[in-house]
Short mmCIF file of C-alpha atoms in Angstrom, two decimals:
data_model
loop_
_atom_site.label_atom_id
_atom_site.label_comp_id
_atom_site.label_asym_id
_atom_site.label_seq_id
_atom_site.Cartn_x
_atom_site.Cartn_y
_atom_site.Cartn_z
CA MET A 1 79.14 70.77 94.87
CA THR A 2 82.04 69.36 92.92
CA ASN A 3 85.12 71.55 92.97
CA VAL A 4 87.09 71.93 89.76
CA LYS A 5 90.75 71.24 90.35
CA ARG A 6 92.91 74.37 90.14
CA LYS A 7 96.56 74.81 89.56
CA ARG A 8 98.18 76.86 92.29
CA PRO A 9 101.80 77.53 93.19
CA THR A 10 103.33 74.27 94.36
CA ASP A 11 104.07 75.50 97.88
CA ILE A 12 100.41 76.07 98.71
CA ARG A 13 98.67 73.51 100.83
CA ARG A 14 96.11 75.50 102.80
CA SER A 15 95.01 79.07 103.28
CA ALA A 16 97.51 81.48 104.78
CA TYR A 17 95.53 82.37 107.87
CA VAL A 18 95.50 78.72 109.00
CA PHE A 19 99.13 79.10 110.02
CA PHE A 20 98.03 81.83 112.44
CA ILE A 21 94.79 80.60 113.95
CA GLY A 22 94.38 77.05 112.66
CA SER A 23 91.44 75.44 110.94
CA ALA A 24 89.00 76.85 113.44
CA THR A 25 86.05 76.63 111.09
CA SER A 26 86.31 72.95 110.28
CA SER A 27 83.89 71.81 112.97
CA THR A 28 81.82 74.95 113.51
CA TYR A 29 78.75 73.40 111.94
CA GLY A 30 79.15 69.94 113.42
CA ASP A 31 79.94 66.66 111.70
CA VAL A 32 76.72 66.71 109.72
CA PHE A 33 78.15 69.44 107.46
CA SER A 34 81.81 68.44 107.56
CA GLY A 35 81.68 66.62 104.28
CA SER A 36 80.43 69.54 102.24
CA ARG A 37 81.34 72.80 103.91
CA PRO A 38 84.82 74.24 103.19
CA SER A 39 86.78 76.45 105.55
CA VAL A 40 86.34 80.21 105.40
CA SER A 41 89.24 80.70 103.00
CA ALA A 42 88.40 77.87 100.61
CA TYR A 43 87.43 79.15 97.18
CA ALA A 44 85.61 77.47 94.31
CA ALA A 45 87.25 77.53 90.92
CA THR A 46 84.03 77.89 88.94
CA PRO A 47 83.74 81.31 87.27
CA ASP A 48 80.55 83.15 88.09
CA THR A 49 79.12 86.51 87.13
CA ARG A 50 79.16 89.13 89.85
CA PRO A 51 76.66 91.99 90.21
CA ASP A 52 79.41 94.57 89.60
CA GLY A 53 80.06 93.22 86.14
CA TYR A 54 83.06 90.97 86.18
CA SER A 55 83.47 87.26 86.40
CA GLY A 56 85.48 86.19 89.40
CA VAL A 57 86.41 83.26 91.57
CA LEU A 58 83.65 83.19 94.11
CA PRO A 59 83.63 81.54 97.53
CA GLU A 60 81.60 78.53 98.45
CA SER A 61 80.90 80.11 101.81
CA SER A 62 80.55 83.57 103.30
CA ALA A 63 79.83 85.37 106.53
CA SER A 64 76.10 85.14 105.83
CA ASP A 65 76.05 81.33 105.71
CA HIS A 66 74.42 80.99 109.13
CA SER A 67 71.37 82.97 108.12
CA MET A 68 71.16 81.08 104.83
CA VAL A 69 71.40 77.71 106.57
CA SER A 70 68.89 78.75 109.20
CA GLU A 71 66.42 79.86 106.54
CA SER A 72 66.89 76.59 104.68
CA LEU A 73 66.26 74.59 107.83
CA LYS A 74 63.10 76.54 108.50
CA LYS A 75 61.87 75.71 105.01
CA ILE A 76 62.67 72.05 105.54
CA ILE A 77 60.74 72.02 108.82
CA GLN A 78 57.78 73.68 107.11
CA GLY A 79 57.98 71.26 104.19
CA GLY A 80 58.88 74.01 101.72
CA PRO A 81 61.26 73.75 98.76
CA VAL A 82 64.91 74.67 99.14
CA GLU A 83 66.50 75.05 95.74
CA GLY A 84 69.62 72.97 95.27
CA HIS A 85 69.58 71.86 98.89
CA THR A 86 70.31 68.42 100.26
CA ASN A 87 68.69 67.87 103.60
CA LEU A 88 70.33 66.54 106.73
CA CYS A 89 69.62 62.97 105.71
CA GLY A 90 71.42 63.37 102.41
CA THR A 91 68.32 63.56 100.20
CA PRO A 92 67.03 66.53 98.18
CA SER A 93 64.70 68.71 100.22
CA ALA A 94 61.03 68.24 99.45
CA SER A 95 59.13 70.52 97.09
CA ARG A 96 55.84 72.03 98.12
CA ILE A 97 53.56 69.43 96.55
CA PRO A 98 50.38 67.81 97.81
CA ALA A 99 50.87 65.60 100.84
CA THR A 100 49.46 62.58 99.01
CA SER A 101 52.18 62.85 96.38
CA ARG A 102 54.90 62.96 99.02
CA ARG A 103 53.82 59.56 100.29
CA VAL A 104 54.79 57.89 97.02
CA GLY A 105 57.54 55.34 97.69
CA ARG A 106 58.38 53.58 100.90
CA GLY A 107 59.95 55.68 103.59
CA GLY A 108 59.19 59.03 101.91
CA THR A 109 57.21 60.45 104.83
CA ARG A 110 59.62 58.94 107.35
CA SER A 111 62.60 60.65 105.66
CA ALA A 112 60.84 64.00 105.64
CA ARG A 113 59.92 63.70 109.32
CA LEU A 114 63.41 62.62 110.23
CA ALA A 115 64.86 65.59 108.36
CA ALA A 116 62.49 67.96 110.14
CA LEU A 117 63.31 66.44 113.52
CA SER A 118 67.05 66.72 112.86
CA ALA A 119 66.65 70.32 111.78
CA ALA A 120 64.62 71.18 114.88
CA VAL A 121 67.33 69.73 117.10
CA LEU A 122 70.27 71.37 115.30
CA LEU A 123 68.77 74.76 114.49
CA PRO A 124 69.21 76.32 117.97
CA ALA A 125 72.84 75.22 118.06
CA LEU A 126 73.48 76.68 114.62
CA LEU A 127 71.93 80.00 115.55
CA ALA A 128 73.95 80.12 118.76
CA ALA A 129 77.14 79.52 116.77
CA ALA A 130 76.55 82.51 114.45
CA PRO A 131 78.34 85.10 116.63
CA ALA A 132 81.29 82.75 117.02
CA ASN A 133 81.56 82.36 113.25
CA ALA A 134 81.53 86.15 112.82
CA GLY A 135 84.39 86.32 115.29
CA ILE A 136 86.29 83.74 113.27
CA ALA A 137 85.92 85.90 110.15
CA GLU A 138 87.35 88.88 112.02
CA LYS A 139 90.28 86.81 113.29
CA THR A 140 90.88 85.52 109.78
CA VAL A 141 91.06 89.04 108.38
CA ALA A 142 93.35 90.21 111.20
CA ALA A 143 95.71 87.29 110.62
CA LEU A 144 95.75 87.89 106.87
CA GLU A 145 96.46 91.59 107.40
CA ALA A 146 99.48 90.72 109.53
CA LEU A 147 100.82 88.31 106.92
CA ALA A 148 100.02 90.62 104.00
CA SER A 149 101.91 93.48 105.64
CA LYS A 150 104.96 91.21 105.73
CA GLY A 151 104.72 90.69 101.98
CA SER A 152 103.04 87.28 101.78
CA ALA A 153 101.56 87.02 98.28
CA ARG A 154 99.15 84.30 99.36
CA ALA A 155 97.88 86.41 102.27
CA GLN A 156 97.53 89.45 100.00
CA TYR A 157 95.44 87.38 97.59
CA GLU A 158 93.20 85.92 100.29
CA LEU A 159 92.77 89.30 101.98
CA ALA A 160 91.79 90.75 98.59
CA GLN A 161 89.13 88.04 98.35
CA HIS A 162 87.68 89.18 101.68
CA TYR A 163 87.52 92.84 100.58
CA ASP A 164 86.17 91.77 97.20
CA ARG A 165 83.28 89.84 98.77
CA ALA A 166 82.70 91.86 101.96
CA ASP A 167 83.61 88.74 103.93
CA GLY A 168 84.31 89.91 107.48
CA VAL A 169 85.11 93.45 106.27
CA LYS A 170 83.35 96.24 104.41
CA ALA A 171 83.50 95.72 100.64
CA ASP A 172 86.31 97.72 99.02
CA SER A 173 87.00 96.84 95.38
CA ARG A 174 89.81 99.40 95.12
CA LEU A 175 91.70 97.87 98.00
CA ALA A 176 90.91 94.41 96.65
CA LEU A 177 92.46 95.29 93.28
CA SER A 178 95.47 96.83 95.02
CA LEU A 179 96.05 93.63 96.99
CA TYR A 180 95.54 91.44 93.91
CA CYS A 181 98.13 93.57 92.11
CA ARG A 182 100.64 93.30 94.94
CA ALA A 183 100.31 89.52 94.94
CA ALA A 184 100.36 89.34 91.13
CA ARG A 185 103.66 91.24 91.03
CA GLN A 186 105.05 88.42 93.15
CA ASP A 187 103.96 85.92 90.47
CA TYR A 188 100.87 84.66 92.29
CA ALA A 189 98.86 83.19 89.43
CA ASP A 190 95.34 83.49 90.87
CA ALA A 191 95.94 87.14 91.76
CA ALA A 192 97.10 87.90 88.21
CA LEU A 193 93.88 86.32 86.93
CA MET A 194 91.72 88.51 89.17
CA ALA A 195 93.70 91.66 88.32
CA GLY A 196 93.18 90.95 84.63
CA ARG A 197 89.45 90.43 85.02
CA MET A 198 88.98 93.59 87.06
CA HIS A 199 90.86 95.71 84.52
CA MET A 200 88.84 94.25 81.65
CA ALA A 201 85.61 95.07 83.50
CA GLY A 202 86.73 98.45 84.83
CA VAL A 203 86.20 97.44 88.45
CA GLY A 204 88.21 98.61 91.45
CA GLY A 205 88.66 102.29 90.69
CA VAL A 206 90.10 101.78 87.20
CA SER A 207 88.69 102.39 83.73
CA LYS A 208 88.01 99.50 81.40
CA ASP A 209 91.28 98.52 79.76
CA ALA A 210 90.97 95.36 77.69
CA GLU A 211 94.61 95.46 76.61
CA LEU A 212 95.95 95.72 80.15
CA GLY A 213 93.44 93.12 81.33
CA ARG A 214 94.56 90.65 78.67
CA ALA A 215 98.18 91.33 79.56
CA TRP A 216 97.53 90.25 83.15
CA LEU A 217 95.52 87.24 81.96
CA ARG A 218 98.48 86.20 79.79
CA LYS A 219 100.72 86.59 82.83
CA ALA A 220 98.36 84.40 84.86
CA ALA A 221 98.35 81.79 82.09
CA ALA A 222 102.14 81.83 81.97
CA LEU A 223 102.16 81.21 85.72
CA GLY A 224 99.96 78.15 85.22
CA ASN A 225 96.44 79.37 85.97
CA GLU A 226 94.11 77.06 84.06
CA GLN A 227 91.22 79.52 83.84
CA ALA A 228 93.50 82.12 82.28
CA GLU A 229 94.79 79.51 79.83
CA ARG A 230 91.23 78.82 78.73
CA LEU A 231 90.66 82.54 78.18
CA VAL A 232 93.84 83.48 76.32
CA GLY A 233 95.26 80.14 75.23
CA THR A 234 98.71 78.73 75.84
CA VAL A 235 101.38 81.41 76.22
CA SER A 236 105.14 81.52 76.62
CA ALA A 237 106.48 81.01 80.11
CA LYS A 238 108.54 84.21 79.68
CA VAL A 239 105.63 86.64 79.48
CA LYS A 240 106.64 90.10 80.68
CA THR A 241 104.90 91.41 83.79
CA PRO A 242 102.73 94.43 82.85
CA ASP A 243 103.98 97.77 84.15
CA ARG A 244 100.58 98.97 85.34
CA CYS A 245 98.06 97.39 87.66
CA GLU A 246 97.17 99.33 90.80
CA PRO A 247 94.27 101.80 90.89
CA PRO A 248 95.43 105.44 90.92
CA ASN A 249 95.65 107.45 94.13
CA LEU A 250 95.02 104.45 96.36
CA ARG A 251 96.17 104.70 99.97
CA TRP A 252 98.52 101.77 99.58
CA GLY A 253 99.98 100.93 102.92
CA ILE A 254 96.82 101.52 104.89
CA ILE A 255 95.37 98.10 105.54
CA ARG A 256 94.63 99.20 109.08
CA LYS A 257 94.89 102.51 110.88
CA PRO A 258 98.21 103.31 112.56
CA PRO A 259 98.26 102.33 116.22
CA ALA A 260 97.53 105.29 118.45
CA GLU A 261 100.90 105.05 120.19
CA ILE A 262 102.81 105.07 116.89
CA ARG A 263 100.84 108.06 115.60
CA ALA A 264 101.42 109.93 118.86
CA MET A 265 105.18 109.28 118.75
CA VAL A 266 105.44 110.42 115.14
CA GLN A 267 103.40 113.57 115.73
CA LYS A 268 105.62 114.46 118.68
CA MET A 269 108.99 113.58 117.13
CA ALA A 270 108.63 114.58 113.47
CA PRO A 271 108.58 118.37 114.04
CA THR A 272 111.87 118.16 115.96
CA TYR A 273 113.45 116.92 112.71
CA GLY A 274 111.61 119.45 110.57
CA LEU A 275 109.41 116.76 109.04
CA ASP A 276 105.72 116.63 108.24
CA PRO A 277 104.23 113.85 110.43
CA ASP A 278 101.99 112.80 107.54
CA LEU A 279 105.03 112.10 105.36
CA VAL A 280 106.65 110.01 108.08
CA LEU A 281 103.44 108.04 108.66
CA ALA A 282 103.13 107.42 104.91
CA VAL A 283 106.66 106.02 104.81
CA ILE A 284 105.97 103.78 107.81
CA ALA A 285 102.68 102.57 106.31
CA VAL A 286 104.36 101.35 103.13
CA GLU A 287 107.61 100.22 104.75
CA SER A 288 106.29 98.11 107.61
CA GLY A 289 102.52 98.49 107.93
CA TYR A 290 103.21 100.03 111.39
CA ARG A 291 104.80 96.83 112.72
CA VAL A 292 107.87 97.19 114.95
CA ASP A 293 109.11 93.62 114.46
CA VAL A 294 109.19 93.35 110.66
CA VAL A 295 112.37 92.08 108.99
CA SER A 296 112.61 92.11 105.19
CA ASN A 297 114.44 89.58 103.04
CA LYS A 298 117.23 92.15 102.76
CA ASN A 299 117.47 92.53 106.55
CA ALA A 300 115.70 95.88 106.73
CA GLN A 301 114.31 96.10 110.25
CA GLY A 302 111.59 97.75 112.29
CA LEU A 303 109.04 100.48 111.68
CA MET A 304 111.06 102.43 109.11
CA GLN A 305 112.93 99.38 107.79
CA LEU A 306 116.54 100.32 108.48
CA ILE A 307 119.32 98.06 107.27
CA PRO A 308 122.17 97.62 109.79
CA GLU A 309 124.45 100.05 107.90
CA THR A 310 121.85 102.82 107.95
CA ALA A 311 120.99 102.12 111.58
CA GLU A 312 124.67 102.50 112.51
CA ARG A 313 125.02 105.60 110.35
CA PHE A 314 122.28 107.38 112.28
CA GLY A 315 123.01 106.07 115.75
CA VAL A 316 120.40 103.32 116.12
CA SER A 317 121.58 100.49 118.38
CA ASP A 318 118.25 98.64 118.60
CA PRO A 319 116.20 98.87 115.38
CA PHE A 320 113.30 97.03 117.04
CA ASN A 321 112.93 99.77 119.64
CA ALA A 322 110.16 101.92 118.17
CA GLU A 323 111.56 105.26 119.34
CA GLN A 324 115.11 104.50 118.20
CA ASN A 325 113.93 103.26 114.83
CA LEU A 326 111.78 106.34 114.30
CA ARG A 327 114.66 108.65 115.20
CA GLY A 328 117.02 106.89 112.82
CA GLY A 329 114.51 106.83 109.99
CA MET A 330 113.57 110.47 110.48
CA LYS A 331 117.22 111.54 110.54
CA TYR A 332 117.78 109.76 107.26
CA LEU A 333 114.62 111.19 105.69
CA ARG A 334 115.62 114.71 106.82
CA TRP A 335 119.09 114.16 105.31
CA LEU A 336 117.63 112.99 101.99
CA LEU A 337 115.22 115.92 101.74
CA ALA A 338 118.10 118.35 102.27
CA TYR A 339 120.34 116.44 99.85
CA PHE A 340 117.71 116.57 97.10
CA ASP A 341 116.55 120.14 97.80
CA GLY A 342 113.13 119.21 99.15
CA ASN A 343 112.19 117.02 96.18
CA VAL A 344 109.91 114.46 97.84
CA ALA A 345 110.04 111.91 95.01
CA TYR A 346 113.85 111.91 94.92
CA ALA A 347 114.05 111.65 98.70
CA LEU A 348 111.68 108.68 98.72
CA ALA A 349 113.58 106.99 95.90
CA GLY A 350 116.77 107.49 97.88
CA TYR A 351 115.15 106.03 100.99
CA ASN A 352 114.27 102.90 99.03
CA ALA A 353 117.21 102.42 96.67
CA GLY A 354 119.92 104.57 98.24
CA GLU A 355 120.93 108.11 97.37
CA GLY A 356 123.72 106.74 95.17
CA ALA A 357 121.19 105.18 92.80
CA VAL A 358 119.29 108.47 92.50
CA LEU A 359 122.53 110.24 91.64
CA GLN A 360 123.50 107.56 89.15
CA TYR A 361 120.24 107.91 87.21
CA LYS A 362 119.81 111.62 87.97
CA GLY A 363 116.32 110.94 89.22
CA ILE A 364 114.15 108.01 90.24
CA PRO A 365 116.01 104.80 89.33
CA PRO A 366 114.32 102.53 86.77
CA TYR A 367 113.96 99.72 89.33
CA ARG A 368 110.38 98.45 89.40
CA GLU A 369 110.45 98.14 93.19
CA THR A 370 111.59 101.74 93.63
CA LYS A 371 109.11 103.15 91.12
CA ASP A 372 106.28 101.27 92.80
CA TYR A 373 107.50 102.38 96.22
CA VAL A 374 107.47 106.07 95.28
CA THR A 375 104.04 105.71 93.68
CA LYS A 376 102.62 104.05 96.79
CA ILE A 377 103.80 106.74 99.17
CA ARG A 378 102.87 109.58 96.82
CA SER A 379 99.35 108.15 96.69
CA ILE A 380 99.20 108.69 100.46
CA TYR A 381 101.28 111.86 100.68
CA ALA A 382 100.65 114.01 97.60
CA GLN A 383 103.04 116.91 98.30
CA THR A 384 105.88 117.19 95.77
CA TYR A 385 108.00 119.60 97.83
CA HIS A 386 108.96 119.50 101.50
CA PRO A 387 110.81 122.26 103.40
CA PHE A 388 114.39 121.27 104.26
CA ASN A 389 117.34 122.40 106.37
CA ARG A 390 120.31 123.38 104.24
CA GLY A 391 122.56 123.05 107.27
CA VAL A 392 122.12 119.26 107.33
CA VAL A 393 124.04 118.46 104.13
CA GLN A 394 125.24 120.10 100.94
CA SER A 395 122.82 119.82 98.02
CA ALA A 396 123.31 117.02 95.51
CA GLY A 397 122.42 119.58 92.87
CA LEU A 398 120.16 117.31 90.88
CA VAL A 399 117.28 119.73 90.59
CA SER A 400 119.11 122.35 88.52
CA SER A 401 122.82 121.49 88.39
CA ALA A 402 124.91 120.55 85.39
CA ARG A 403 126.22 117.02 84.82
CA GLU A 404 129.80 117.91 85.81
CA GLU A 405 128.67 119.25 89.20
CA VAL A 406 126.98 115.94 89.98
CA ALA A 407 130.10 114.00 88.97
CA GLU A 408 132.21 115.89 91.52
CA LEU A 409 130.15 114.77 94.49
CA SER A 410 131.94 112.65 97.07
CA LEU A 411 129.68 110.02 98.60
CA SER A 412 130.09 108.26 101.89
CA THR A 413 131.49 104.72 101.70
CA ARG A 414 128.34 103.64 103.53
CA THR A 415 126.03 104.99 100.82
CA ARG A 416 123.88 102.25 99.38
CA SER A 417 124.17 101.86 95.64
CA SER A 418 120.96 99.96 94.94
CA GLY A 419 118.26 97.70 96.30
CA LYS A 420 116.11 97.76 99.39
CA ARG A 421 117.65 99.03 102.63
#
């Protein structure tokens, strides 16, 4: 199969998971297939029509390849036709025609026998390798999950492909669209293309929306995706990123279940701070994906992503110590809930952008990151009000106060004015 050349971001050389586990699939099938079989994460650029109604970038390989290859080899051995197949000798597999016809031309019978003999020798090895290949798919997904949770757009895109195709995981078009959207918001062209197609087809837990779909296709074209350019034509490089993309009510941060030890710690500690454990787990899911060693590009650290100033403010000396990080994050979340009179959305916005920004805009700041952040957590934790302890801090008065009361507030010099902690 001849691959159509695709334009990708210039920093991309190979699939993201390779940096974790290497090109483990390159020799799985032996040298006889090395010239034609791509690695697990290699994708063809040719559009194809999927059963669920939208045209997508489909893989040249999948987790079922072993059974497909085995079946093809059986047909070759039996002399049956294999559509579009080139046999182990490099010649098209024979059709089921009379034996006398197959003898036309010198070497015809010899080639067929040689192909059958090669297949008979290699088939047991291929079948034995099937479990190993399944394990590789699982390792690939695990590695991509780790990278995606750290914010890698490329990993988010490739992980979306796995959920889209049920490659090593159970098919989940909603999660696939969510991951495509997360990568597309980081200007990953191929992800913007897929997001546009899914919205136009109404796939992934969203209704058909041709206008929104075209908007994402225009964004993909502006980012240099050649398929999108063919669909919508040449567009300006300054195309605005659409405001909407993700499917509603999707459990955003949950790529994998929280580790049992993290869940146990949260369930034990949260009540001591007057917090609902489910709210704390939702914050952790979106903040760090339950990883204790995550560091953001703004130096937010650990499970609840505390910046050094916030860690110091709430007595955290080691933000990579899970218990310390949880205590600091819970103290801050408790403080925010009291400050904003139990308004969950305001408290979450303050956790992301700083309470000063919420005061400045008298509500959720208009930052795209903060709005997305609140939406993500609210899709996991739907409660709009959370009980709070008035003894923790005086109310900011945003819920019902007048403008002059807000202006009189005195904020700590350590209060963050904007941006990620």
